[in-house]
Amino acid sequence: MEILQIVLTIIQGVVVASFPLLMAYAVVSDFRYFQIPNWPSVIVAIAFLPAALLGGVDFLAAAVHYGTGLALFAGGAILFARGLIGGGDVKLLAAAGVWIGWADIAPYLLLVALFGGAVALIVLCLRRLADRLPSLARAPWLRQHLVKEQGIPYGVAIGLAAIFMFFRSAVVPRPWTVMFF
């Protein structure tokens, strides 16, 4: 029986570790290409269930987490319909919301707003500097951010805020939180 427990603990660790790794991938993808593929959001949303079940979260609490993701998806869809955020941002926000849960949704959204403001400020400053420092435009990873008509990669804010909130999630093993806090 002890070997089964070890295997389940390893599986839980891998599934839980996938969350910050996939969020980091989405952040980099949005920053580099202004695009967030669907697969990281889908995997993040699906991975919560085994993480929750292996982490001792009851089924009702897990359902509330999925309800949180659904509520964020609905709110994000309204913002998308108004042209305020992209479709990848909506899916990433909803997937992160599943892991964050209802209890921590307010601090999470506050962090998203703060990081979003910081990202917007950085991009706007880079655009102003590009006129004075043409060498900025030669950096391939930065070039698309200097186009004044281009939007702000808001997935960066969504993903960074999710990574910051990661250790508050109900499915993160408690020994992990002790290591970092």
mmCIF file of C-alpha atoms in Angstrom:
data_model
loop_
_atom_site.group_PDB
_atom_site.id
_atom_site.type_symbol
_atom_site.label_atom_id
_atom_site.label_comp_id
_atom_site.label_asym_id
_atom_site.label_seq_id
_atom_site.Cartn_x
_atom_site.Cartn_y
_atom_site.Cartn_z
ATOM 1 C CA MET A 1 0.000 0.000 0.000
ATOM 2 C CA GLU A 2 2.893 2.345 0.691
ATOM 3 C CA ILE A 3 4.132 2.096 -2.906
ATOM 4 C CA LEU A 4 0.684 3.107 -4.176
ATOM 5 C CA GLN A 5 0.743 6.150 -1.905
ATOM 6 C CA ILE A 6 4.187 7.129 -3.222
ATOM 7 C CA VAL A 7 3.016 6.771 -6.833
ATOM 8 C CA LEU A 8 -0.113 8.844 -6.140
ATOM 9 C CA THR A 9 1.993 11.535 -4.436
ATOM 10 C CA ILE A 10 4.303 11.701 -7.455
ATOM 11 C CA ILE A 11 1.341 11.945 -9.837
ATOM 12 C CA GLN A 12 -0.158 14.704 -7.703
ATOM 13 C CA GLY A 13 3.147 16.591 -7.725
ATOM 14 C CA VAL A 14 3.461 16.370 -11.505
ATOM 15 C CA VAL A 15 -0.137 17.476 -12.074
ATOM 16 C CA VAL A 16 0.135 20.359 -9.617
ATOM 17 C CA ALA A 17 3.495 21.479 -11.055
ATOM 18 C CA SER A 18 1.922 21.629 -14.507
ATOM 19 C CA PHE A 19 -0.090 24.706 -13.493
ATOM 20 C CA PRO A 20 2.731 27.239 -13.075
ATOM 21 C CA LEU A 21 4.665 25.719 -15.978
ATOM 22 C CA LEU A 22 1.727 26.030 -18.385
ATOM 23 C CA MET A 23 0.954 29.531 -17.117
ATOM 24 C CA ALA A 24 4.576 30.514 -17.762
ATOM 25 C CA TYR A 25 4.312 29.065 -21.273
ATOM 26 C CA ALA A 26 1.167 31.115 -21.928
ATOM 27 C CA VAL A 27 2.862 34.280 -20.605
ATOM 28 C CA VAL A 28 5.845 33.836 -22.910
ATOM 29 C CA SER A 29 3.646 32.928 -25.872
ATOM 30 C CA ASP A 30 1.453 35.994 -25.426
ATOM 31 C CA PHE A 31 4.451 38.286 -24.983
ATOM 32 C CA ARG A 32 6.355 36.883 -27.965
ATOM 33 C CA TYR A 33 3.529 36.279 -30.445
ATOM 34 C CA PHE A 34 0.392 38.006 -29.085
ATOM 35 C CA GLN A 35 -1.232 34.593 -29.123
ATOM 36 C CA ILE A 36 -2.121 32.063 -26.444
ATOM 37 C CA PRO A 37 -2.723 28.581 -27.828
ATOM 38 C CA ASN A 38 -5.815 26.755 -26.579
ATOM 39 C CA TRP A 39 -4.005 23.679 -25.290
ATOM 40 C CA PRO A 40 -2.367 25.223 -22.172
ATOM 41 C CA SER A 41 -5.732 26.550 -20.987
ATOM 42 C CA VAL A 42 -7.467 23.242 -21.672
ATOM 43 C CA ILE A 43 -4.789 21.209 -19.862
ATOM 44 C CA VAL A 44 -4.793 23.601 -16.887
ATOM 45 C CA ALA A 45 -8.575 23.370 -16.539
ATOM 46 C CA ILE A 46 -8.640 19.575 -16.852
ATOM 47 C CA ALA A 47 -5.602 19.037 -14.584
ATOM 48 C CA PHE A 48 -7.372 20.642 -11.654
ATOM 49 C CA LEU A 49 -9.686 17.651 -11.163
ATOM 50 C CA PRO A 50 -6.985 15.013 -10.560
ATOM 51 C CA ALA A 51 -4.989 17.540 -8.525
ATOM 52 C CA ALA A 52 -8.043 18.196 -6.377
ATOM 53 C CA LEU A 53 -8.989 14.556 -5.938
ATOM 54 C CA LEU A 54 -5.424 13.539 -5.087
ATOM 55 C CA GLY A 55 -5.092 16.557 -2.810
ATOM 56 C CA GLY A 56 -8.105 15.653 -0.692
ATOM 57 C CA VAL A 57 -10.440 18.358 -1.980
ATOM 58 C CA ASP A 58 -14.042 17.158 -1.804
ATOM 59 C CA PHE A 59 -16.166 16.962 -4.930
ATOM 60 C CA LEU A 60 -18.414 19.901 -3.975
ATOM 61 C CA ALA A 61 -15.428 22.190 -3.392
ATOM 62 C CA ALA A 62 -13.951 21.105 -6.744
ATOM 63 C CA ALA A 63 -17.283 21.931 -8.396
ATOM 64 C CA VAL A 64 -17.149 25.435 -6.883
ATOM 65 C CA HIS A 65 -13.676 25.864 -8.387
ATOM 66 C CA TYR A 66 -15.005 24.886 -11.809
ATOM 67 C CA GLY A 67 -17.938 27.252 -11.273
ATOM 68 C CA THR A 68 -15.440 30.039 -10.629
ATOM 69 C CA GLY A 69 -13.758 29.276 -13.939
ATOM 70 C CA LEU A 70 -17.134 29.285 -15.678
ATOM 71 C CA ALA A 71 -18.042 32.667 -14.142
ATOM 72 C CA LEU A 72 -14.720 34.134 -15.281
ATOM 73 C CA PHE A 73 -15.274 32.685 -18.740
ATOM 74 C CA ALA A 74 -18.709 34.316 -18.932
ATOM 75 C CA GLY A 75 -17.357 37.687 -17.779
ATOM 76 C CA GLY A 76 -14.395 37.371 -20.129
ATOM 77 C CA ALA A 77 -16.712 36.535 -23.040
ATOM 78 C CA ILE A 78 -18.509 39.837 -22.474
ATOM 79 C CA LEU A 79 -15.172 41.692 -22.498
ATOM 80 C CA PHE A 80 -14.163 39.792 -25.641
ATOM 81 C CA ALA A 81 -17.435 40.660 -27.368
ATOM 82 C CA ARG A 82 -16.712 44.333 -26.660
ATOM 83 C CA GLY A 83 -13.205 44.004 -28.081
ATOM 84 C CA LEU A 84 -11.498 44.676 -24.752
ATOM 85 C CA ILE A 85 -9.516 41.437 -24.448
ATOM 86 C CA GLY A 86 -8.585 38.559 -26.729
ATOM 87 C CA GLY A 87 -10.086 35.096 -26.857
ATOM 88 C CA GLY A 88 -6.905 33.466 -25.546
ATOM 89 C CA ASP A 89 -6.998 35.837 -22.571
ATOM 90 C CA VAL A 90 -10.559 34.757 -21.777
ATOM 91 C CA LYS A 91 -9.679 31.059 -21.857
ATOM 92 C CA LEU A 92 -6.516 31.552 -19.798
ATOM 93 C CA LEU A 93 -8.390 33.640 -17.214
ATOM 94 C CA ALA A 94 -11.081 30.967 -16.892
ATOM 95 C CA ALA A 95 -8.576 28.116 -16.611
ATOM 96 C CA ALA A 96 -6.595 29.977 -13.944
ATOM 97 C CA GLY A 97 -9.838 30.728 -12.122
ATOM 98 C CA VAL A 98 -10.503 27.023 -11.734
ATOM 99 C CA TRP A 99 -7.276 26.699 -9.735
ATOM 100 C CA ILE A 100 -7.704 29.987 -7.852
ATOM 101 C CA GLY A 101 -11.241 29.291 -6.649
ATOM 102 C CA TRP A 102 -13.998 31.594 -5.489
ATOM 103 C CA ALA A 103 -12.444 32.433 -2.106
ATOM 104 C CA ASP A 104 -9.383 34.040 -3.720
ATOM 105 C CA ILE A 105 -10.966 35.508 -6.833
ATOM 106 C CA ALA A 106 -10.895 39.133 -5.612
ATOM 107 C CA PRO A 107 -7.159 39.198 -4.794
ATOM 108 C CA TYR A 108 -6.457 37.359 -8.046
ATOM 109 C CA LEU A 109 -8.375 39.865 -10.168
ATOM 110 C CA LEU A 110 -6.694 42.727 -8.301
ATOM 111 C CA LEU A 111 -3.307 41.233 -9.160
ATOM 112 C CA VAL A 112 -4.375 40.799 -12.790
ATOM 113 C CA ALA A 113 -5.327 44.484 -12.900
ATOM 114 C CA LEU A 114 -2.072 45.599 -11.256
ATOM 115 C CA PHE A 115 0.095 43.428 -13.496
ATOM 116 C CA GLY A 116 -1.963 44.506 -16.507
ATOM 117 C CA GLY A 117 -1.338 48.146 -15.680
ATOM 118 C CA ALA A 118 2.377 47.472 -15.276
ATOM 119 C CA VAL A 119 2.560 45.595 -18.593
ATOM 120 C CA ALA A 120 0.674 48.401 -20.351
ATOM 121 C CA LEU A 121 2.971 51.018 -18.842
ATOM 122 C CA ILE A 122 6.093 49.091 -19.889
ATOM 123 C CA VAL A 123 4.818 48.615 -23.446
ATOM 124 C CA LEU A 124 3.831 52.288 -23.747
ATOM 125 C CA CYS A 125 7.250 53.368 -22.443
ATOM 126 C CA LEU A 126 8.978 51.072 -24.930
ATOM 127 C CA ARG A 127 6.927 52.589 -27.738
ATOM 128 C CA ARG A 128 7.963 56.087 -26.688
ATOM 129 C CA LEU A 129 11.599 55.008 -26.409
ATOM 130 C CA ALA A 130 11.545 53.382 -29.844
ATOM 131 C CA ASP A 131 11.453 56.831 -31.457
ATOM 132 C CA ARG A 132 14.660 57.782 -29.632
ATOM 133 C CA LEU A 133 16.358 54.380 -29.684
ATOM 134 C CA PRO A 134 15.843 52.750 -33.084
ATOM 135 C CA SER A 135 17.999 49.815 -31.939
ATOM 136 C CA LEU A 136 14.982 48.572 -29.932
ATOM 137 C CA ALA A 137 13.236 47.714 -33.191
ATOM 138 C CA ARG A 138 16.076 45.367 -34.117
ATOM 139 C CA ALA A 139 15.258 42.993 -31.247
ATOM 140 C CA PRO A 140 12.957 40.388 -32.849
ATOM 141 C CA TRP A 141 11.225 39.552 -29.558
ATOM 142 C CA LEU A 142 10.432 43.227 -28.980
ATOM 143 C CA ARG A 143 9.600 44.487 -32.459
ATOM 144 C CA GLN A 144 5.873 43.671 -32.412
ATOM 145 C CA HIS A 145 5.413 45.587 -29.132
ATOM 146 C CA LEU A 146 6.647 48.788 -30.723
ATOM 147 C CA VAL A 147 3.791 48.952 -33.229
ATOM 148 C CA LYS A 148 1.516 51.670 -31.893
ATOM 149 C CA GLU A 149 -1.656 50.012 -33.214
ATOM 150 C CA GLN A 150 -0.836 46.706 -31.529
ATOM 151 C CA GLY A 151 -2.669 45.818 -28.331
ATOM 152 C CA ILE A 152 -1.262 44.972 -24.939
ATOM 153 C CA PRO A 153 -0.418 41.297 -24.220
ATOM 154 C CA TYR A 154 -2.827 40.968 -21.303
ATOM 155 C CA GLY A 155 -2.229 37.229 -21.019
ATOM 156 C CA VAL A 156 1.072 38.199 -19.414
ATOM 157 C CA ALA A 157 -0.808 39.813 -16.524
ATOM 158 C CA ILE A 158 -3.296 36.945 -16.260
ATOM 159 C CA GLY A 159 -0.567 34.310 -16.152
ATOM 160 C CA LEU A 160 1.771 36.182 -13.787
ATOM 161 C CA ALA A 161 -1.057 36.829 -11.332
ATOM 162 C CA ALA A 162 -2.009 33.134 -11.473
ATOM 163 C CA ILE A 163 1.569 32.103 -10.743
ATOM 164 C CA PHE A 164 1.666 34.507 -7.786
ATOM 165 C CA MET A 165 -1.577 33.014 -6.438
ATOM 166 C CA PHE A 166 -0.485 29.409 -7.075
ATOM 167 C CA PHE A 167 0.568 28.618 -3.504
ATOM 168 C CA ARG A 168 -2.808 29.714 -2.137
ATOM 169 C CA SER A 169 -4.593 27.068 -4.198
ATOM 170 C CA ALA A 170 -6.375 24.337 -2.250
ATOM 171 C CA VAL A 171 -4.671 21.631 -4.312
ATOM 172 C CA VAL A 172 -1.057 22.647 -3.711
ATOM 173 C CA PRO A 173 0.488 20.256 -1.187
ATOM 174 C CA ARG A 174 1.032 22.027 2.140
ATOM 175 C CA PRO A 175 4.765 21.159 2.285
ATOM 176 C CA TRP A 176 5.198 23.188 -0.932
ATOM 177 C CA THR A 177 3.686 26.256 0.688
ATOM 178 C CA VAL A 178 5.959 25.943 3.714
ATOM 179 C CA MET A 179 8.988 25.951 1.422
ATOM 180 C CA PHE A 180 8.012 29.304 -0.089
ATOM 181 C CA PHE A 181 6.185 31.132 2.703
#
